[in-house]
Tab-separated table of C-alpha atoms in Angstrom:
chain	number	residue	atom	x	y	z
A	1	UNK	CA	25.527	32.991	-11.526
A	2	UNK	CA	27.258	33.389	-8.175
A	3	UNK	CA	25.947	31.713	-5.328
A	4	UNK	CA	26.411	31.351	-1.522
A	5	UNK	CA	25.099	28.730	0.495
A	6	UNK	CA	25.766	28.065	4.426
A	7	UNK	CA	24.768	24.560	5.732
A	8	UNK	CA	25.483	23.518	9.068
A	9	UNK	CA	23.731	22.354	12.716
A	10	UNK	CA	20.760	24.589	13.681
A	11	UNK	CA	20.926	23.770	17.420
A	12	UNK	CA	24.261	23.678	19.071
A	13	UNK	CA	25.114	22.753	23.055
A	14	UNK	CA	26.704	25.502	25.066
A	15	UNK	CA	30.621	25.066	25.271
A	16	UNK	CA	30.355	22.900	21.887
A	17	UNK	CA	32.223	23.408	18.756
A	18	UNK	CA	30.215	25.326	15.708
A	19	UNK	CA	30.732	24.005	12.324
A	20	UNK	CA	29.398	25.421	9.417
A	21	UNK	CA	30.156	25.218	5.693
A	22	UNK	CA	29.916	27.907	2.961
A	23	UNK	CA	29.275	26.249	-0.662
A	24	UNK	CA	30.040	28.986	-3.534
A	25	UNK	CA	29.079	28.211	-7.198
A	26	UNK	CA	29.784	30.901	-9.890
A	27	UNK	CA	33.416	31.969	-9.041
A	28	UNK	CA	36.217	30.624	-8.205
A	29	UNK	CA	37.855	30.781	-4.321
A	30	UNK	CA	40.947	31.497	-5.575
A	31	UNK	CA	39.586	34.936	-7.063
A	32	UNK	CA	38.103	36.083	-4.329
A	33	UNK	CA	37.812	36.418	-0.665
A	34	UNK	CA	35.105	34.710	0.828
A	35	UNK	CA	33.628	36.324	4.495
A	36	UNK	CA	31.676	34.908	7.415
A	37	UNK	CA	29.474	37.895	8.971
A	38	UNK	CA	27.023	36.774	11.634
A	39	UNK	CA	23.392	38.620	13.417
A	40	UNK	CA	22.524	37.914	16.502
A	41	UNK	CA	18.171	38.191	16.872
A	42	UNK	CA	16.922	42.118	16.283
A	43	UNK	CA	20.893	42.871	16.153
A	44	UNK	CA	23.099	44.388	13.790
A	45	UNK	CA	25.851	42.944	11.716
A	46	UNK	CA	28.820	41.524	12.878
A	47	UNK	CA	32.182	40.726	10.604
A	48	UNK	CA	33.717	37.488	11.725
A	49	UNK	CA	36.566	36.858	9.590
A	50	UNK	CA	37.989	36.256	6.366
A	51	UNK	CA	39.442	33.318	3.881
A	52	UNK	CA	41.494	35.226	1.382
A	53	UNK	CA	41.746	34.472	-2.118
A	54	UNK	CA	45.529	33.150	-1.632
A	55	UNK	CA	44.566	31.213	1.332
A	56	UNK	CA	45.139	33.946	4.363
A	57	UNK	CA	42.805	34.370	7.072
A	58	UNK	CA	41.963	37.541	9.227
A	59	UNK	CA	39.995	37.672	11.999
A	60	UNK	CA	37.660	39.644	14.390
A	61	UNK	CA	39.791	40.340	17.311
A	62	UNK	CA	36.988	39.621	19.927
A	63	UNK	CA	36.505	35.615	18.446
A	64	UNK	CA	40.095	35.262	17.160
A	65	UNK	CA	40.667	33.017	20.015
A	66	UNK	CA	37.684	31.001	19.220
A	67	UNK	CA	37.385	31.004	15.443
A	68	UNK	CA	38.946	29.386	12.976
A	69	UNK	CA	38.233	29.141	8.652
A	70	UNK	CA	39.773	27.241	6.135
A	71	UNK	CA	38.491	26.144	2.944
A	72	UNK	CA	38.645	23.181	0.130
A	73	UNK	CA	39.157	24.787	-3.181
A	74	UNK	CA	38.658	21.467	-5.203
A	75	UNK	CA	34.875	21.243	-3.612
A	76	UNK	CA	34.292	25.012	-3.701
A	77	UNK	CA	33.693	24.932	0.336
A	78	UNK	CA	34.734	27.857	3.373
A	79	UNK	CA	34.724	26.426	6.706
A	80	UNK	CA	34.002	28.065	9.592
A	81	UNK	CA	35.043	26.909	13.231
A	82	UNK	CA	33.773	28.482	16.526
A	83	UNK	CA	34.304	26.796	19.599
A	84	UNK	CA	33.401	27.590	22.942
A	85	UNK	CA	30.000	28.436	22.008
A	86	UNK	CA	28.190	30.835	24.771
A	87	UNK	CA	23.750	31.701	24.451
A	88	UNK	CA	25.360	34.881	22.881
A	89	UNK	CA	26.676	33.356	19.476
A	90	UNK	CA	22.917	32.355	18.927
A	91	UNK	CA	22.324	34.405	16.019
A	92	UNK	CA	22.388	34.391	11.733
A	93	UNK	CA	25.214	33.325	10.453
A	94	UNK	CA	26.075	34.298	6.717
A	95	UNK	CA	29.364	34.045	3.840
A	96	UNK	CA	29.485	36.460	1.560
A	97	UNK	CA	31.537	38.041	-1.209
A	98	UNK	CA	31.413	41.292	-2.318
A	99	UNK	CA	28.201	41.924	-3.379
A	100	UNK	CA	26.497	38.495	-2.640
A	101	UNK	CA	25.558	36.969	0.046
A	102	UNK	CA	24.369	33.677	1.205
A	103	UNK	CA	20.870	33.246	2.524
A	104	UNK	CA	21.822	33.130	6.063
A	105	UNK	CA	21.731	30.000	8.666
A	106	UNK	CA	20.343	30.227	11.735
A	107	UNK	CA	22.165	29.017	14.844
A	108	UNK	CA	20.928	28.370	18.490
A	109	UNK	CA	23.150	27.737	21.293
A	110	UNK	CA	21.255	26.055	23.633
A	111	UNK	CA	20.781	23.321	26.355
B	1	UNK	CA	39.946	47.760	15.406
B	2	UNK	CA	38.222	50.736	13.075
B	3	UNK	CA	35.055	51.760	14.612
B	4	UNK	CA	32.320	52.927	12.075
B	5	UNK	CA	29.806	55.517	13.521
B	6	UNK	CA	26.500	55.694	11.537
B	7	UNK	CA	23.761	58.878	12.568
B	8	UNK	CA	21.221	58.913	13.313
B	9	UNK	CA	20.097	55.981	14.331
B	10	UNK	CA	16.397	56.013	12.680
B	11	UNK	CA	15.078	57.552	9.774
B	12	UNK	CA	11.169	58.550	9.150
B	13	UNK	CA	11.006	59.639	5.814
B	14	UNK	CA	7.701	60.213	3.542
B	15	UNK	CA	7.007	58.198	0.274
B	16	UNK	CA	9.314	60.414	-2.462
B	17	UNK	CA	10.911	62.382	-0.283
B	18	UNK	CA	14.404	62.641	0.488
B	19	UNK	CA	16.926	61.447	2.875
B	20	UNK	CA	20.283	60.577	3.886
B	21	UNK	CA	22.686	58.781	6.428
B	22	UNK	CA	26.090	59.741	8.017
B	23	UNK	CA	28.846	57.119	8.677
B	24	UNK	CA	32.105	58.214	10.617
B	25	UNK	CA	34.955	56.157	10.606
B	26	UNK	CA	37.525	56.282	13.488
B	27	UNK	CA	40.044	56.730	11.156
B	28	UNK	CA	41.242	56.800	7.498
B	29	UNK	CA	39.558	54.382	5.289
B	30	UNK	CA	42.148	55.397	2.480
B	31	UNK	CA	44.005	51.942	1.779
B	32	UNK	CA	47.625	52.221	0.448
B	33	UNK	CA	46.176	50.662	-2.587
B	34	UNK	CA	44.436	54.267	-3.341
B	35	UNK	CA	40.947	52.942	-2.899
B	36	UNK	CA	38.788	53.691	-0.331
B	37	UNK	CA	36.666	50.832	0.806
B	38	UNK	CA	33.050	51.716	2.324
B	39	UNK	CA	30.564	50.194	1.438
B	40	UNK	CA	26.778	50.448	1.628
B	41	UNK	CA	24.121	47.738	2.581
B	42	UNK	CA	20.226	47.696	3.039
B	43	UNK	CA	18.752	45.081	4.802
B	44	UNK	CA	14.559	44.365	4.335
B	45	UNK	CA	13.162	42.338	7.149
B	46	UNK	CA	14.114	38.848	7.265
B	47	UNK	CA	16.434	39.092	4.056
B	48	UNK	CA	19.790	38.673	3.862
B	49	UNK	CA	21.553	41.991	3.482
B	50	UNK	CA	22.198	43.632	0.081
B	51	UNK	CA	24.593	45.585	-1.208
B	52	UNK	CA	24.055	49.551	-2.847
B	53	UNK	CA	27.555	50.943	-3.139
B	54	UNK	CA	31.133	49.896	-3.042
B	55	UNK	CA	33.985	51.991	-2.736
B	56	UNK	CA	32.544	55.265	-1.834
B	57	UNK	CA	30.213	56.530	-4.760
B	58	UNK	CA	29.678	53.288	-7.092
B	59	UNK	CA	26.417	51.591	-7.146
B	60	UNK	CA	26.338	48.251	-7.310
B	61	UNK	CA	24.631	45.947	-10.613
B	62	UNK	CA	20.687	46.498	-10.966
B	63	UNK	CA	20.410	49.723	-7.820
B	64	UNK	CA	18.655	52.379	-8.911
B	65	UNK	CA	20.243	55.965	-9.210
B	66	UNK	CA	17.916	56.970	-6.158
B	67	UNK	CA	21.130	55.806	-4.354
B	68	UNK	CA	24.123	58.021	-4.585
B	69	UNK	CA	27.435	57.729	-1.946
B	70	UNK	CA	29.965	60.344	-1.336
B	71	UNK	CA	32.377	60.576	1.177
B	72	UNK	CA	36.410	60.702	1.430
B	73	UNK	CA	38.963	59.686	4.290
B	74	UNK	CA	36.078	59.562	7.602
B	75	UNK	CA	33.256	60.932	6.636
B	76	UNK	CA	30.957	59.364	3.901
B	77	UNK	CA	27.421	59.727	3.333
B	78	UNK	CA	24.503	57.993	1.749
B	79	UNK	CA	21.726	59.674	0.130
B	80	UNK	CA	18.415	58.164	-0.887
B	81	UNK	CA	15.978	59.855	-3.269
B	82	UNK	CA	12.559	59.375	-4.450
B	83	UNK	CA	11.808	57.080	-2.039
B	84	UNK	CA	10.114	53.805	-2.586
B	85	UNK	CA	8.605	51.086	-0.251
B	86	UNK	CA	11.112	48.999	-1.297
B	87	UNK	CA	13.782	51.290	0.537
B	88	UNK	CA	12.600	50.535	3.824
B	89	UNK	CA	14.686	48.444	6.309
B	90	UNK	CA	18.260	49.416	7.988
B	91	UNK	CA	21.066	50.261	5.703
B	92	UNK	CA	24.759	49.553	6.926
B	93	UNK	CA	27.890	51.014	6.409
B	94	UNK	CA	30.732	49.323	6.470
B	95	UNK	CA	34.779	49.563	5.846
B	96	UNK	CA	37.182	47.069	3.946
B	97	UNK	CA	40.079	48.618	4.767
B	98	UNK	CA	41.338	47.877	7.782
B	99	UNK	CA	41.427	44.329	9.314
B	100	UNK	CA	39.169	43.459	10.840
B	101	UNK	CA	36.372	44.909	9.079
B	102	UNK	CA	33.629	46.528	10.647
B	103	UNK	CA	30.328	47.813	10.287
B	104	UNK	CA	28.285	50.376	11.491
B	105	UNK	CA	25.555	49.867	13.987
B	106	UNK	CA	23.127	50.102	11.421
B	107	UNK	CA	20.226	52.995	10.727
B	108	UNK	CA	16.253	51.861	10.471
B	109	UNK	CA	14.448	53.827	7.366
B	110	UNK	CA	10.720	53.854	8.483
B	111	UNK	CA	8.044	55.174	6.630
B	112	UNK	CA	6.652	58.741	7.797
């Protein structure tokens, strides 16, 4: 069955580099786009960017200078990159495809 | 960047009753593809969100008809009947079409 899973450091230094990993079982990344979306605390949604299913990425205009994802087909992996990171990225960060979602990692930027 | 505007804001609604949600896009969620892509999510506390309907008006594998979407070009609604306990937490709108995606602020279904 399809399957998300995000993996990653839970606690990250302010002005540090994020670095999390999506693991997908069940399709293929070549099928299908693959998104990051991230919640801050008591927040509401927020679309990060996309890995297409040919390889293009799109991004949220307000991290595009910050973000970066990229993926390994042959291990089934999307990487996300977020550097720079502020108190305010501390938040839930999920992949997802359409109509399945990962279970969510939590990240805190902090001292 | 598209701005998706979901009303209201919170919902109180009584065990079987009826209720729906308004999401306003900011502008044509029409792709040149043909297909319209909105999409519906709930969210139950401390779950990961789940998705009801894609592309307007089709409900997703295993959600209940009690779900229905309609909607064309900015203005789409959701509409939630017979309502269970299992229907409360803050559903989500949110567009496809346009790069980058967005989503709505998000609307809280509380029990009455």
């Amino acid at each position: 069955q399809v399957q998300l899973k995000e993996s990653g450091p839970g606690l990250v230094q302010p002005s540090q580099t994020l670095s999390l990993t999506c693991t997908v079982s069940g399709f293929s990344l070549t099928s299908y786009n693959v998104h990051w979306v991230r919640q801050p605390p008591g927040k509401g949604l927020e679309w990060m960017g996309r890995m297409r299913y040919n390889g293009d990425t799109s991004y949220n205009s307000a991290l595009k200078s910050r973000l970066s994802i990229s993926r390994d087909t042959s291990k089934n992996q999307v990487f996300l990159k977020m550097n720079s990171l502020q108190t305010d990225d501390t938040g839930t960060y999920y992949c997802t495809r359409v109509g399945y979602w990962g279970q969510g990692t939590l990240v805190t930027v902090s001292s | 960047d598209v701005v998706m505007t979901q009303t209201p804001v919170s919902l109180s609604v009584s065990l079987g009753g009826q209720t729906s949600i308004s999401c306003r896009s900011s502008q044509s969620l029409v792709h040149s593809d043909g297909n319209t892509y909105l999409y519906w999510y709930l969210q139950k506390p401390g779950q990961s969100p789940q998705l009801l309907i894609y592309k307007v008006s089709n409900r997703f594998s295993g959600v209940p008809d009690r779900f229905s979407g309609s909607g064309s070009g900015t203005d789409f609604t959701l509409k939630i009947s017979r309502v269970e306990p299992e229907d409360l937490g803050v559903y989500y709108c949110y567009q496809g079409t346009h790069y980058p995606n967005t989503f709505g602020a998000g609307t809280k279904l509380e029990l009455k």
